Coordinates of N, CA, C and O in Angstrom, one line a residue:
H1 N 47.6 117.5 95.4 CA 48.9 117.4 96.2 C 49.3 116.3 96.8 O 50.3 116.0 97.0
Q2 N 48.5 115.5 97.1 CA 48.5 114.5 98.4 C 49.7 113.7 97.3 O 50.2 113.0 98.3
L3 N 49.1 112.9 96.3 CA 49.3 112.2 95.5 C 51.9 112.3 95.3 O 52.1 111.4 96.2
L4 N 51.5 114.1 94.9 CA 52.7 114.2 94.5 C 54.0 113.9 96.4 O 55.0 113.5 96.5
K5 N 53.0 114.7 97.4 CA 53.7 114.1 98.6 C 53.8 113.0 98.7 O 54.6 113.0 100.2
Q6 N 53.1 112.1 99.1 CA 53.3 110.5 98.9 C 54.6 110.1 97.8 O 55.0 109.3 98.4
W7 N 54.2 109.9 97.0 CA 55.5 109.5 96.6 C 56.6 110.2 96.6 O 58.0 109.7 96.4
M8 N 56.6 111.7 96.9 CA 58.5 112.2 97.6 C 58.9 111.7 98.7 O 59.6 111.1 99.3
K9 N 57.5 111.7 99.5 CA 58.0 110.5 101.5 C 58.4 109.2 100.7 O 58.8 108.8 101.5
I10 N 57.7 108.6 99.4 CA 58.3 107.2 99.1 C 59.8 106.9 98.8 O 60.3 106.7 99.3
A11 N 59.8 108.1 97.9 CA 61.7 108.0 97.2 C 61.8 108.5 98.4 O 62.9 108.1 98.5
Q12 N 61.8 109.4 99.5 CA 63.0 110.1 100.4 C 62.9 108.5 101.5 O 63.7 108.2 101.9
Q13 N 62.0 107.5 101.8 CA 61.9 106.5 102.2 C 63.4 105.9 101.9 O 63.9 105.1 102.4
E14 N 62.8 105.5 100.2 CA 63.3 104.7 99.6 C 64.9 105.3 99.4 O 65.7 104.7 98.4
Q15 N 65.3 106.6 99.8 CA 66.2 107.3 99.4 C 66.8 107.3 97.9 O 67.8 107.4 97.5
A16 N 65.7 107.3 97.2 CA 65.7 107.8 95.9 C 66.0 108.8 95.1 O 65.2 109.5 96.0
Q17 N 65.5 109.7 94.6 CA 65.8 110.8 93.5 C 64.4 111.1 92.9 O 63.9 109.6 92.8
F18 N 63.8 111.6 93.2 CA 62.7 112.2 92.5 C 62.1 113.5 92.3 O 62.7 114.5 92.6
H19 N 62.3 113.3 90.7 CA 62.1 114.1 90.0 C 60.6 114.9 88.9 O 60.4 113.5 88.3
L20 N 59.7 115.2 88.9 CA 59.0 115.4 88.2 C 58.9 116.8 87.1 O 59.5 117.6 87.1
V21 N 58.9 116.6 85.7 CA 59.2 117.0 84.9 C 58.0 117.6 83.8 O 57.1 116.5 83.5
I22 N 57.2 118.6 83.7 CA 56.7 118.9 83.7 C 56.5 119.6 81.6 O 57.6 119.9 81.4
L23 N 55.8 119.0 81.0 CA 55.9 119.3 79.7 C 56.0 120.7 79.4 O 55.1 121.8 79.2
P24 N 56.6 121.5 77.8 CA 56.4 123.0 78.1 C 55.4 123.3 76.5 O 55.0 124.4 77.4
D25 N 54.0 122.8 76.6 CA 52.8 122.8 76.5 C 52.5 123.5 77.0 O 52.3 123.6 78.3
L26 N 51.6 124.8 76.3 CA 50.8 126.1 76.9 C 50.1 125.3 78.8 O 49.9 125.7 79.9
D27 N 48.9 124.2 78.4 CA 48.3 123.6 79.0 C 48.9 122.9 80.2 O 48.2 122.8 81.2
S28 N 50.0 122.0 79.8 CA 50.6 121.5 81.0 C 50.8 122.9 81.9 O 50.9 122.6 83.3
H29 N 51.3 123.6 81.2 CA 52.6 124.6 81.9 C 51.1 125.3 83.1 O 52.2 125.2 84.5
Q30 N 50.2 125.7 82.2 CA 49.5 126.3 83.5 C 48.8 125.2 84.4 O 48.7 125.9 85.3
L31 N 48.6 124.4 84.3 CA 47.9 123.9 84.9 C 48.8 123.0 86.3 O 48.7 123.0 87.0
A32 N 50.1 123.3 85.5 CA 51.1 122.9 86.8 C 51.4 124.2 87.9 O 51.3 123.7 89.3
L33 N 51.3 124.9 87.1 CA 51.3 126.6 87.8 C 50.1 126.6 89.1 O 49.9 127.0 89.8
E34 N 49.1 126.1 88.7 CA 47.5 126.1 89.6 C 47.8 125.3 90.7 O 47.1 125.3 91.1
L35 N 48.0 124.0 90.4 CA 48.4 123.6 91.4 C 49.6 123.7 92.5 O 49.2 122.9 93.4
G36 N 50.1 124.7 91.9 CA 51.3 125.0 92.9 C 52.6 124.2 93.1 O 53.3 124.0 94.3
L37 N 53.0 123.6 91.1 CA 54.1 122.8 91.0 C 55.2 123.3 91.4 O 56.1 122.9 91.6
D38 N 55.3 124.9 91.2 CA 56.6 125.8 91.5 C 56.7 125.6 92.7 O 57.9 126.4 92.6
Q39 N 56.3 125.8 94.0 CA 56.2 125.6 95.0 C 57.9 123.9 95.7 O 58.3 124.4 96.6
Y40 N 57.9 123.1 94.7 CA 58.8 122.0 94.8 C 59.7 122.2 94.5 O 59.6 122.1 92.9
P41 N 60.8 122.2 95.0 CA 62.8 122.2 93.8 C 62.5 120.7 93.2 O 63.3 121.1 92.2
D42 N 62.0 119.9 93.3 CA 62.5 118.6 92.3 C 61.0 118.7 91.0 O 61.1 117.6 90.3
V43 N 61.0 119.5 90.8 CA 60.0 120.0 89.7 C 60.2 120.6 88.5 O 60.7 122.4 88.7
L44 N 60.8 120.3 87.1 CA 61.0 121.1 86.3 C 60.1 121.3 84.5 O 59.8 120.6 84.5
F45 N 60.4 123.1 85.3 CA 59.3 123.6 84.4 C 59.9 123.4 83.0 O 60.7 124.3 82.9
L46 N 59.2 122.6 81.6 CA 60.4 122.9 80.4 C 59.9 123.6 79.1 O 60.7 124.6 78.7
R47 N 59.0 124.5 80.1 CA 58.2 125.7 79.1 C 59.4 126.9 78.7 O 59.9 127.2 78.1
P48 N 59.7 127.6 80.5 CA 60.9 128.5 80.5 C 62.0 128.4 79.3 O 62.4 129.6 78.4
A49 N 62.2 127.1 79.8 CA 63.7 126.8 78.9 C 63.4 126.6 76.9 O 63.9 126.8 76.6
F50 N 62.5 126.1 76.4 CA 62.0 125.5 75.9 C 62.0 127.4 74.7 O 62.0 127.4 73.8
L51 N 61.1 128.1 75.6 CA 60.7 129.7 74.8 C 62.1 130.0 74.9 O 62.3 131.1 74.3
E52 N 63.2 129.8 75.8 CA 64.2 130.3 75.1 C 65.1 130.0 74.0 O 66.0 130.8 73.9
V53 N 64.7 128.8 73.2 CA 65.5 128.5 72.9 C 64.7 128.2 71.3 O 65.4 128.5 70.0
F54 N 63.3 128.0 71.4 CA 62.7 128.7 70.5 C 62.0 129.0 70.4 O 61.1 129.7 71.8
E55 N 60.8 130.2 69.3 CA 60.6 131.5 69.9 C 58.6 130.9 69.6 O 58.9 131.9 70.6
Q56 N 58.9 129.8 69.1 CA 57.4 129.4 69.9 C 57.0 128.0 69.4 O 57.9 127.6 69.5
E57 N 55.7 127.2 70.1 CA 55.7 125.7 70.3 C 55.4 125.7 69.3 O 55.7 123.9 68.9
D58 N 55.2 126.3 67.5 CA 55.2 126.1 66.4 C 56.9 125.3 66.5 O 57.0 124.5 65.3
D59 N 57.9 125.8 66.6 CA 59.0 125.4 66.4 C 59.4 123.8 66.9 O 60.6 123.6 66.3
W60 N 58.9 123.8 67.8 CA 59.7 122.4 68.6 C 58.7 121.3 68.1 O 59.1 120.0 69.3
T61 N 56.9 121.3 67.5 CA 56.9 120.5 66.9 C 56.9 120.4 65.3 O 57.4 121.1 64.6
F62 N 56.7 118.9 64.9 CA 57.0 118.9 63.1 C 55.2 119.8 62.5 O 54.1 120.4 64.0
Q63 N 55.6 120.0 61.6 CA 54.3 120.5 60.6 C 53.0 119.9 60.3 O 52.0 120.9 60.9
N64 N 53.2 118.6 60.7 CA 51.7 118.5 60.7 C 51.2 117.4 61.2 O 50.2 116.7 61.2
D65 N 51.9 117.4 62.8 CA 51.2 116.8 64.0 C 51.9 117.1 65.4 O 52.8 118.3 65.2
Y66 N 51.4 117.7 66.1 CA 52.2 118.0 67.7 C 53.3 117.4 68.1 O 53.4 117.7 69.7
H67 N 53.7 115.7 67.0 CA 54.7 115.6 68.5 C 56.4 116.2 67.9 O 56.3 117.4 67.5
W68 N 57.0 116.1 69.2 CA 58.3 116.9 68.7 C 59.0 116.3 68.1 O 59.2 115.3 67.7
N69 N 59.8 117.9 67.2 CA 61.1 117.1 65.8 C 62.0 117.1 66.2 O 61.8 117.3 67.8
E70 N 62.9 116.5 65.5 CA 64.6 115.9 65.7 C 65.1 117.2 66.9 O 65.7 117.1 67.7
E71 N 65.5 118.9 66.8 CA 65.7 119.3 67.4 C 65.6 119.6 69.3 O 66.1 120.0 69.7
A72 N 63.7 119.4 69.3 CA 63.3 119.9 70.4 C 63.8 118.6 71.2 O 63.8 118.7 72.2
N73 N 63.9 116.9 70.5 CA 64.3 116.1 71.3 C 65.3 116.2 71.8 O 66.0 116.0 72.2
R74 N 66.2 116.9 71.0 CA 67.7 116.6 71.3 C 67.9 117.7 72.1 O 69.1 117.9 73.0
F75 N 67.8 119.1 72.5 CA 67.1 120.2 73.8 C 67.0 119.5 74.4 O 67.9 119.7 75.4
L76 N 65.9 118.5 74.4 CA 65.4 118.5 75.7 C 66.2 116.9 76.4 O 67.2 117.5 77.7
A77 N 67.1 116.3 75.6 CA 67.9 115.2 75.9 C 69.3 116.0 76.9 O 69.6 116.0 77.8
S78 N 69.6 116.8 76.2 CA 70.5 117.8 76.7 C 70.0 118.5 78.5 O 71.0 118.5 79.2
L79 N 68.8 118.7 78.2 CA 68.5 119.2 79.2 C 68.5 118.7 80.7 O 68.7 119.1 82.0
L80 N 67.7 117.5 80.3 CA 67.6 117.0 80.7 C 69.3 115.9 81.5 O 69.3 116.0 82.7
W81 N 70.3 115.8 80.1 CA 71.5 115.2 81.7 C 72.0 116.3 82.0 O 72.8 116.2 82.9
D82 N 71.9 117.9 81.8 CA 72.5 118.9 82.5 C 72.1 118.8 83.9 O 72.5 119.2 84.8
K83 N 70.8 118.8 83.8 CA 70.3 118.9 85.4 C 70.3 117.6 86.2 O 70.5 117.8 87.1
F84 N 70.4 116.1 85.4 CA 70.0 115.3 86.0 C 71.3 114.0 86.5 O 71.0 113.6 86.3
K85 N 71.8 114.7 85.6 CA 73.5 113.6 85.0 C 73.8 113.2 86.1 O 74.6 114.5 87.6
P86 N 75.1 112.5 86.6 CA 75.1 111.5 88.2 C 76.8 112.9 88.4 O 77.6 113.1 86.9
S87 N 76.8 113.0 89.6 CA 77.6 113.5 90.2 C 79.1 113.0 89.9 O 78.6 111.4 91.1
K88 N 80.0 113.2 89.6 CA 81.0 112.5 90.1 C 81.8 112.4 91.5 O 81.7 113.2 92.1

């Protein structure tokens, strides 16, 4: 928590935005929850959004490795744009 708080403080001092994006895999999601990162409004958990679109984790990765497939990358790009697009 201390490092996260330091980053947030620096961003605030620099009048910069700070966002943390948690990858959608179960291990990353659970670790972030255990660390209490869900209490921070600038933390975006990808797993809930991914599970709304993809039935299971295997659906957003290639069959022969665990890299995200094209559909998952397009979905992520859209999700991040919607969340962080500049306001007019």
